[in-house]
mmCIF file of C-alpha atoms in Angstrom:
data_model
loop_
_atom_site.group_PDB
_atom_site.id
_atom_site.type_symbol
_atom_site.label_atom_id
_atom_site.label_comp_id
_atom_site.label_asym_id
_atom_site.label_seq_id
_atom_site.Cartn_x
_atom_site.Cartn_y
_atom_site.Cartn_z
ATOM 1 C CA ASP Q 814 29.339 359.118 -42.234
ATOM 2 C CA GLY Q 815 32.963 358.857 -41.169
ATOM 3 C CA VAL Q 816 32.078 358.470 -37.496
ATOM 4 C CA ARG Q 817 29.428 355.852 -38.253
ATOM 5 C CA HIS Q 818 31.898 353.951 -40.444
ATOM 6 C CA LEU Q 819 34.426 353.892 -37.608
ATOM 7 C CA GLU Q 820 31.742 352.562 -35.295
ATOM 8 C CA GLU Q 821 30.894 349.824 -37.804
ATOM 9 C CA LEU Q 822 34.567 348.839 -37.828
ATOM 10 C CA GLY Q 823 34.418 348.400 -34.046
ATOM 11 C CA ALA Q 824 35.933 351.681 -32.880
ATOM 12 C CA LYS Q 825 35.081 352.598 -29.297
ATOM 13 C CA THR Q 826 37.659 355.285 -28.556
ATOM 14 C CA TYR Q 827 37.472 358.503 -30.591
ATOM 15 C CA LEU Q 828 40.125 361.220 -30.359
ATOM 16 C CA GLU Q 829 39.548 364.491 -32.197
ATOM 17 C CA LEU Q 830 42.620 366.102 -33.737
ATOM 18 C CA GLY Q 831 41.643 369.674 -34.483
ATOM 19 C CA PRO Q 832 41.866 373.215 -33.125
ATOM 20 C CA ASP Q 833 39.151 372.681 -30.502
ATOM 21 C CA GLY Q 834 36.695 370.135 -29.113
ATOM 22 C CA LEU Q 835 33.543 371.076 -31.026
ATOM 23 C CA LEU Q 836 33.331 367.909 -33.127
ATOM 24 C CA SER Q 837 33.626 365.584 -30.132
ATOM 25 C CA ALA Q 838 30.254 366.733 -28.837
ATOM 26 C CA MET Q 839 28.678 366.504 -32.298
ATOM 27 C CA ALA Q 840 30.115 363.034 -32.966
ATOM 28 C CA ARG Q 841 28.274 361.572 -29.997
ATOM 29 C CA GLY Q 842 24.972 362.191 -31.761
ATOM 30 C CA CYS Q 843 26.179 360.135 -34.741
ATOM 31 C CA LEU Q 844 26.830 356.981 -32.705
ATOM 32 C CA THR Q 845 24.296 354.255 -32.009
ATOM 33 C CA ALA Q 846 26.023 353.069 -28.813
ATOM 34 C CA GLU Q 847 27.818 354.800 -25.953
ATOM 35 C CA PRO Q 848 31.517 355.144 -26.877
ATOM 36 C CA ARG Q 849 34.314 354.299 -24.523
ATOM 37 C CA LEU Q 850 35.711 357.809 -24.970
ATOM 38 C CA LEU Q 851 35.178 360.909 -27.087
ATOM 39 C CA ALA Q 852 37.866 363.490 -26.368
ATOM 40 C CA PRO Q 853 39.657 366.327 -28.182
ATOM 41 C CA LEU Q 854 43.451 366.254 -28.312
ATOM 42 C CA LEU Q 855 43.536 370.053 -28.504
ATOM 43 C CA ARG Q 856 41.419 372.817 -27.012
ATOM 44 C CA ALA Q 857 41.599 376.461 -27.986
ATOM 45 C CA ASP Q 858 41.688 377.769 -24.417
ATOM 46 C CA ARG Q 859 44.096 375.235 -22.862
ATOM 47 C CA PRO Q 860 47.790 374.299 -23.221
ATOM 48 C CA GLY Q 861 48.211 371.867 -26.103
ATOM 49 C CA ALA Q 862 50.632 369.413 -24.497
ATOM 50 C CA ALA Q 863 48.638 369.078 -21.271
ATOM 51 C CA THR Q 864 45.341 368.613 -23.143
ATOM 52 C CA THR Q 865 46.831 365.966 -25.441
ATOM 53 C CA VAL Q 866 48.404 363.982 -22.614
ATOM 54 C CA ALA Q 867 45.178 364.187 -20.576
ATOM 55 C CA ALA Q 868 43.127 362.825 -23.490
ATOM 56 C CA LEU Q 869 45.593 359.997 -24.134
ATOM 57 C CA GLY Q 870 45.602 359.218 -20.419
ATOM 58 C CA GLN Q 871 41.808 358.945 -20.404
ATOM 59 C CA ALA Q 872 41.946 356.624 -23.413
ATOM 60 C CA TRP Q 873 44.473 354.358 -21.719
ATOM 61 C CA VAL Q 874 42.611 354.265 -18.384
ATOM 62 C CA LEU Q 875 39.400 353.315 -20.189
ATOM 63 C CA GLY Q 876 41.067 350.401 -21.991
ATOM 64 C CA GLY Q 877 42.436 351.995 -25.151
ATOM 65 C CA GLY Q 878 45.824 351.010 -26.519
ATOM 66 C CA LEU Q 879 48.649 353.436 -25.775
ATOM 67 C CA ASP Q 880 52.395 353.193 -26.409
ATOM 68 C CA ALA Q 881 53.392 354.974 -23.207
ATOM 69 C CA ALA Q 882 57.114 354.365 -23.761
ATOM 70 C CA ARG Q 883 56.973 356.166 -27.089
ATOM 71 C CA LEU Q 884 54.900 358.977 -25.625
ATOM 72 C CA ALA Q 885 57.444 359.555 -22.835
ATOM 73 C CA ALA Q 886 60.553 358.902 -24.948
ATOM 74 C CA GLU Q 887 61.629 362.547 -25.055
ATOM 75 C CA SER Q 888 60.228 363.634 -21.712
ATOM 76 C CA GLY Q 889 62.948 362.156 -19.507
ATOM 77 C CA GLY Q 890 60.275 360.345 -17.493
ATOM 78 C CA ARG Q 891 60.866 356.997 -15.808
ATOM 79 C CA ARG Q 892 58.643 354.178 -14.623
ATOM 80 C CA ILE Q 893 57.742 354.261 -10.916
ATOM 81 C CA GLU Q 894 55.667 352.015 -8.692
ATOM 82 C CA LEU Q 895 52.251 353.322 -7.723
ATOM 83 C CA PRO Q 896 51.184 353.184 -4.059
ATOM 84 C CA THR Q 897 48.824 350.385 -3.140
ATOM 85 C CA TYR Q 898 46.127 352.513 -1.482
ATOM 86 C CA ALA Q 899 43.141 353.920 -3.332
ATOM 87 C CA PHE Q 900 43.678 357.550 -4.294
ATOM 88 C CA GLN Q 901 40.119 358.868 -3.853
ATOM 89 C CA GLN Q 902 41.381 362.352 -4.769
ATOM 90 C CA ARG Q 903 43.203 362.711 -1.453
ATOM 91 C CA SER Q 904 46.785 363.796 -0.891
ATOM 92 C CA TYR Q 905 49.104 361.995 1.473
ATOM 93 C CA TRP Q 906 51.809 364.539 2.223
ATOM 94 C CA LEU Q 907 53.831 364.938 5.382
ATOM 95 C CA HIS Q 908 52.916 368.028 7.333
ATOM 96 C CA ALA Q 909 55.637 370.287 8.720
ATOM 97 C CA PRO Q 910 55.844 369.894 12.514
ATOM 98 C CA ALA Q 911 55.136 372.942 14.610
ATOM 99 C CA SER Q 912 58.322 374.699 15.663
ATOM 100 C CA THR Q 913 59.182 374.412 19.345
ATOM 101 C CA ALA Q 914 62.143 376.800 19.272
ATOM 102 C CA SER Q 915 61.929 379.886 21.451
ATOM 103 C CA ALA Q 916 62.706 383.371 20.203
ATOM 104 C CA ALA Q 917 65.995 383.248 22.098
ATOM 105 C CA ASP Q 918 66.964 379.975 20.411
ATOM 106 C CA VAL Q 919 66.170 381.412 17.003
ATOM 107 C CA GLY Q 920 68.291 384.500 17.607
ATOM 108 C CA PHE Q 921 71.173 382.447 19.024
ATOM 109 C CA TRP Q 922 71.373 380.001 16.117
ATOM 110 C CA ALA Q 923 70.820 382.742 13.543
ATOM 111 C CA ALA Q 924 73.899 384.524 14.902
ATOM 112 C CA VAL Q 925 75.847 381.242 14.800
ATOM 113 C CA ALA Q 926 74.799 380.596 11.187
ATOM 114 C CA ARG Q 927 75.972 384.106 10.206
ATOM 115 C CA ALA Q 928 79.222 383.665 12.171
ATOM 116 C CA ASP Q 929 78.339 386.985 13.830
ATOM 117 C CA ALA Q 930 80.359 387.040 17.058
ATOM 118 C CA PRO Q 931 79.098 390.436 18.373
ATOM 119 C CA ALA Q 932 75.432 389.415 17.849
ATOM 120 C CA LEU Q 933 76.112 386.066 19.522
ATOM 121 C CA ALA Q 934 77.684 387.865 22.479
ATOM 122 C CA GLU Q 935 74.531 389.973 22.808
ATOM 123 C CA GLU Q 936 72.335 386.855 22.703
ATOM 124 C CA LEU Q 937 74.445 385.359 25.502
ATOM 125 C CA GLY Q 938 74.416 388.591 27.521
ATOM 126 C CA ILE Q 939 78.203 389.002 27.438
ATOM 127 C CA ALA Q 940 78.474 391.913 25.019
ATOM 128 C CA GLY Q 941 80.581 393.820 27.557
ATOM 129 C CA ALA Q 942 82.864 390.895 28.422
ATOM 130 C CA ASP Q 943 86.640 391.206 28.575
ATOM 131 C CA GLU Q 944 88.973 390.547 25.659
ATOM 132 C CA GLN Q 945 89.787 387.002 26.759
ATOM 133 C CA THR Q 946 86.085 386.003 26.763
ATOM 134 C CA ARG Q 947 85.524 387.542 23.322
ATOM 135 C CA GLN Q 948 88.521 385.679 21.926
ATOM 136 C CA ALA Q 949 87.222 382.421 23.381
ATOM 137 C CA LEU Q 950 83.827 383.052 21.773
ATOM 138 C CA ASP Q 951 85.507 383.806 18.422
ATOM 139 C CA ALA Q 952 87.381 380.519 18.641
ATOM 140 C CA LEU Q 953 84.240 378.555 19.567
ATOM 141 C CA LEU Q 954 82.011 380.080 16.884
ATOM 142 C CA PRO Q 955 83.283 378.024 13.876
ATOM 143 C CA ALA Q 956 82.819 374.770 15.812
ATOM 144 C CA LEU Q 957 79.277 375.769 16.812
ATOM 145 C CA ALA Q 958 78.410 376.716 13.218
ATOM 146 C CA ASP Q 959 79.758 373.412 11.892
ATOM 147 C CA TRP Q 960 77.850 371.371 14.490
ATOM 148 C CA HIS Q 961 74.652 373.305 13.791
ATOM 149 C CA SER Q 962 74.874 372.767 10.024
ATOM 150 C CA ARG Q 963 75.407 369.005 10.485
ATOM 151 C CA THR Q 964 72.802 368.444 13.199
ATOM 152 C CA PHE Q 965 69.848 370.773 12.692
ATOM 153 C CA VAL Q 966 67.295 370.234 9.909
ATOM 154 C CA PRO Q 967 65.047 373.171 8.953
ATOM 155 C CA GLY Q 968 61.457 372.555 9.975
ATOM 156 C CA VAL Q 969 60.123 372.830 6.437
ATOM 157 C CA VAL Q 970 58.486 370.101 4.362
ATOM 158 C CA LEU Q 971 58.052 370.679 0.644
ATOM 159 C CA LEU Q 972 54.398 370.398 -0.384
ATOM 160 C CA PRO Q 973 52.636 370.648 -3.767
ATOM 161 C CA ASP Q 974 51.549 374.050 -5.041
ATOM 162 C CA GLU Q 975 48.017 373.310 -3.839
ATOM 163 C CA ALA Q 976 47.354 372.764 -0.150
ATOM 164 C CA PRO Q 977 46.837 369.084 0.745
ATOM 165 C CA GLU Q 978 43.222 368.120 1.145
ATOM 166 C CA ASP Q 979 41.880 367.189 4.521
ATOM 167 C CA GLU Q 980 41.149 363.453 4.535
ATOM 168 C CA THR Q 981 37.748 364.191 6.076
ATOM 169 C CA ALA Q 982 36.813 366.830 3.486
ATOM 170 C CA ASP Q 983 34.642 364.487 1.422
ATOM 171 C CA ASP Q 984 32.669 363.297 4.442
ATOM 172 C CA THR Q 985 32.287 366.866 5.714
ATOM 173 C CA ALA Q 986 30.905 368.143 2.388
ATOM 174 C CA ARG Q 987 28.475 365.254 2.129
ATOM 175 C CA THR Q 988 27.283 365.690 5.716
ATOM 176 C CA ARG Q 989 26.812 369.446 5.289
ATOM 177 C CA LEU Q 990 24.729 369.059 2.132
ATOM 178 C CA ALA Q 991 22.672 366.158 3.506
ATOM 179 C CA SER Q 992 21.821 368.190 6.613
ATOM 180 C CA LEU Q 993 20.003 370.888 4.621
ATOM 181 C CA LEU Q 994 16.242 370.896 4.166
ATOM 182 C CA ALA Q 995 15.243 369.210 0.905
ATOM 183 C CA PRO Q 996 14.147 372.352 -1.039
ATOM 184 C CA GLU Q 997 17.239 374.274 0.029
ATOM 185 C CA ARG Q 998 19.542 371.349 -0.780
ATOM 186 C CA ARG Q 999 18.040 370.818 -4.242
ATOM 187 C CA ALA Q 1000 18.265 374.515 -5.105
ATOM 188 C CA LEU Q 1001 21.886 374.596 -3.937
ATOM 189 C CA LEU Q 1002 22.742 371.460 -5.924
ATOM 190 C CA LEU Q 1003 21.144 372.804 -9.111
ATOM 191 C CA GLU Q 1004 23.064 376.052 -8.739
ATOM 192 C CA LEU Q 1005 26.247 374.041 -8.147
ATOM 193 C CA VAL Q 1006 25.725 371.852 -11.228
ATOM 194 C CA ARG Q 1007 24.972 374.858 -13.447
ATOM 195 C CA ARG Q 1008 27.926 376.847 -12.097
ATOM 196 C CA ARG Q 1009 30.371 373.981 -12.563
ATOM 197 C CA THR Q 1010 29.011 373.293 -16.059
ATOM 198 C CA ALA Q 1011 29.519 376.934 -17.002
ATOM 199 C CA GLU Q 1012 33.030 376.743 -15.567
ATOM 200 C CA VAL Q 1013 34.188 373.737 -17.615
ATOM 201 C CA LEU Q 1014 32.600 375.186 -20.772
ATOM 202 C CA GLY Q 1015 34.296 378.543 -20.249
ATOM 203 C CA HIS Q 1016 31.070 380.545 -19.832
ATOM 204 C CA ASP Q 1017 31.044 383.644 -17.655
ATOM 205 C CA ALA Q 1018 27.391 383.425 -16.610
ATOM 206 C CA VAL Q 1019 25.391 380.595 -15.074
ATOM 207 C CA ASP Q 1020 22.353 381.901 -16.985
ATOM 208 C CA GLU Q 1021 23.813 380.357 -20.143
ATOM 209 C CA ILE Q 1022 23.206 376.860 -18.706
ATOM 210 C CA ASP Q 1023 19.614 375.693 -19.242
ATOM 211 C CA PRO Q 1024 18.618 373.321 -16.392
ATOM 212 C CA ASP Q 1025 16.694 371.168 -18.894
ATOM 213 C CA GLY Q 1026 19.224 371.373 -21.712
ATOM 214 C CA ALA Q 1027 21.055 368.172 -22.681
ATOM 215 C CA PHE Q 1028 24.734 368.316 -21.751
ATOM 216 C CA PRO Q 1029 25.945 367.441 -25.297
ATOM 217 C CA ASP Q 1030 23.724 370.203 -26.698
ATOM 218 C CA LEU Q 1031 25.202 372.627 -24.174
ATOM 219 C CA GLY Q 1032 28.644 371.761 -25.584
ATOM 220 C CA LEU Q 1033 29.854 369.183 -23.075
ATOM 221 C CA SER Q 1034 32.192 366.520 -24.483
ATOM 222 C CA SER Q 1035 33.508 363.371 -22.843
ATOM 223 C CA PHE Q 1036 36.560 365.351 -21.762
ATOM 224 C CA THR Q 1037 34.678 368.265 -20.204
ATOM 225 C CA GLY Q 1038 32.058 365.834 -18.880
ATOM 226 C CA LEU Q 1039 34.756 364.061 -16.896
ATOM 227 C CA GLU Q 1040 36.019 367.431 -15.667
ATOM 228 C CA LEU Q 1041 32.510 368.279 -14.471
ATOM 229 C CA ARG Q 1042 32.179 364.913 -12.747
ATOM 230 C CA ASN Q 1043 35.523 365.401 -10.950
ATOM 231 C CA LEU Q 1044 34.510 368.861 -9.725
ATOM 232 C CA LEU Q 1045 31.189 367.548 -8.426
ATOM 233 C CA CYS Q 1046 32.958 364.663 -6.666
ATOM 234 C CA ALA Q 1047 35.061 367.217 -4.800
ATOM 235 C CA ASP Q 1048 32.092 369.511 -4.107
ATOM 236 C CA THR Q 1049 29.724 366.838 -2.787
ATOM 237 C CA GLY Q 1050 32.049 364.149 -1.435
ATOM 238 C CA LEU Q 1051 30.217 361.545 -3.528
ATOM 239 C CA PRO Q 1052 32.092 358.827 -5.492
ATOM 240 C CA LEU Q 1053 30.301 359.540 -8.765
ATOM 241 C CA PRO Q 1054 30.554 357.166 -11.769
ATOM 242 C CA PRO Q 1055 32.836 358.487 -14.556
ATOM 243 C CA VAL Q 1056 29.932 358.693 -17.042
ATOM 244 C CA VAL Q 1057 27.385 360.152 -14.621
ATOM 245 C CA VAL Q 1058 27.063 363.332 -16.687
ATOM 246 C CA PHE Q 1059 25.839 361.378 -19.697
ATOM 247 C CA GLU Q 1060 23.680 358.925 -17.770
ATOM 248 C CA TYR Q 1061 21.802 361.871 -16.223
ATOM 249 C CA ALA Q 1062 22.111 364.083 -19.250
ATOM 250 C CA THR Q 1063 20.673 367.437 -18.102
ATOM 251 C CA PRO Q 1064 21.566 369.674 -15.159
ATOM 252 C CA ALA Q 1065 18.115 369.015 -13.662
ATOM 253 C CA ALA Q 1066 18.446 365.224 -14.002
ATOM 254 C CA LEU Q 1067 21.966 365.269 -12.590
ATOM 255 C CA THR Q 1068 20.770 367.419 -9.689
ATOM 256 C CA ALA Q 1069 18.030 364.891 -8.890
ATOM 257 C CA TYR Q 1070 20.611 362.105 -8.926
ATOM 258 C CA LEU Q 1071 22.960 363.977 -6.581
ATOM 259 C CA ASP Q 1072 20.077 364.815 -4.254
ATOM 260 C CA ALA Q 1073 18.982 361.172 -4.092
ATOM 261 C CA GLU Q 1074 22.547 360.052 -3.370
ATOM 262 C CA LEU Q 1075 22.973 362.606 -0.590
ATOM 263 C CA ALA Q 1076 19.627 361.916 1.094
ATOM 264 C CA PRO Q 1077 18.242 358.604 -0.239
ATOM 265 C CA ASP Q 1078 15.792 358.153 2.641
ATOM 266 C CA GLU Q 1079 13.892 361.364 1.849
ATOM 267 C CA ARG Q 1080 12.482 360.210 -1.492
ATOM 268 C CA HIS Q 1081 9.152 358.428 -1.730
ATOM 269 C CA PRO Q 1082 9.482 354.950 -3.328
ATOM 270 C CA ASP Q 1083 7.256 356.009 -6.241
ATOM 271 C CA GLU Q 1084 9.580 358.938 -6.994
ATOM 272 C CA ARG Q 1085 12.773 356.920 -7.120
ATOM 273 C CA ASP Q 1086 14.698 356.482 -10.342
ATOM 274 C CA PRO Q 1087 15.421 352.734 -10.698
ATOM 275 C CA ARG Q 1088 18.832 353.621 -12.116
ATOM 276 C CA LEU Q 1089 19.863 355.003 -8.718
ATOM 277 C CA ASP Q 1090 19.245 351.710 -6.969
ATOM 278 C CA GLN Q 1091 21.019 349.849 -9.753
ATOM 279 C CA ASP Q 1092 24.036 352.167 -9.415
ATOM 280 C CA ARG Q 1093 24.223 351.549 -5.665
ATOM 281 C CA GLU Q 1094 23.912 347.783 -6.105
ATOM 282 C CA GLU Q 1095 26.692 347.746 -8.706
ATOM 283 C CA ARG Q 1096 29.011 349.815 -6.496
ATOM 284 C CA ALA Q 1097 28.242 347.610 -3.486
ATOM 285 C CA THR Q 1098 29.025 344.501 -5.549
#
């Protein structure tokens, strides 16, 4: 009754404040129209702060009101300009250039950096030189070390914890899946959908995911549904709609959608789901 009353008042964004996300999935069945968002602010198996911020971020992206300044007041964060290119789940990090230094160069400059005159003499092949040469090398060493520290930059570029994605990864995944024979591709896609669903729900076995079971009945919420969609975007290289999991609301239906998107020319016109063509037309527009 409470959820229906909120809907009657015009609510479209629903955030669950509780120990887990069980009620978010149940609340969907109480609504007469598709909500903008149903998401838990806390989940039993995930860090509280990260889950809360992720849910609030989803609400804001989907048009919900959010006082971001108040949210970040104690975080020390600051406003920055976003880049103008589309993200498309790709990283744009500088790659470290391949080192061109020889082994001899490395040994020479390592000795200079350590201010190790005997090792430097060995690198130069003058370890048995006379006293005058050794004294000259000792006098030159501080100047070499200073010049090296001011001139040379280590060939290391800091990257995120995860390796940057290849910009062609999406196209490669899509091409690889589309190249399979239809029965093999569909079986692989169904296994993929079931495995990813089990993953976001925290299940150990794929057998717990019924191919014909409705995602909300399996326990999927808006939050975990978006997680599933993001994983499938990365797996297939397809730009899937954010609500695809609830538009094609069973693993089998979602598999059929993915298969049609990967190989649209293989389906007979009578077998096509009119929603697929509508989706493509809307994205093209």
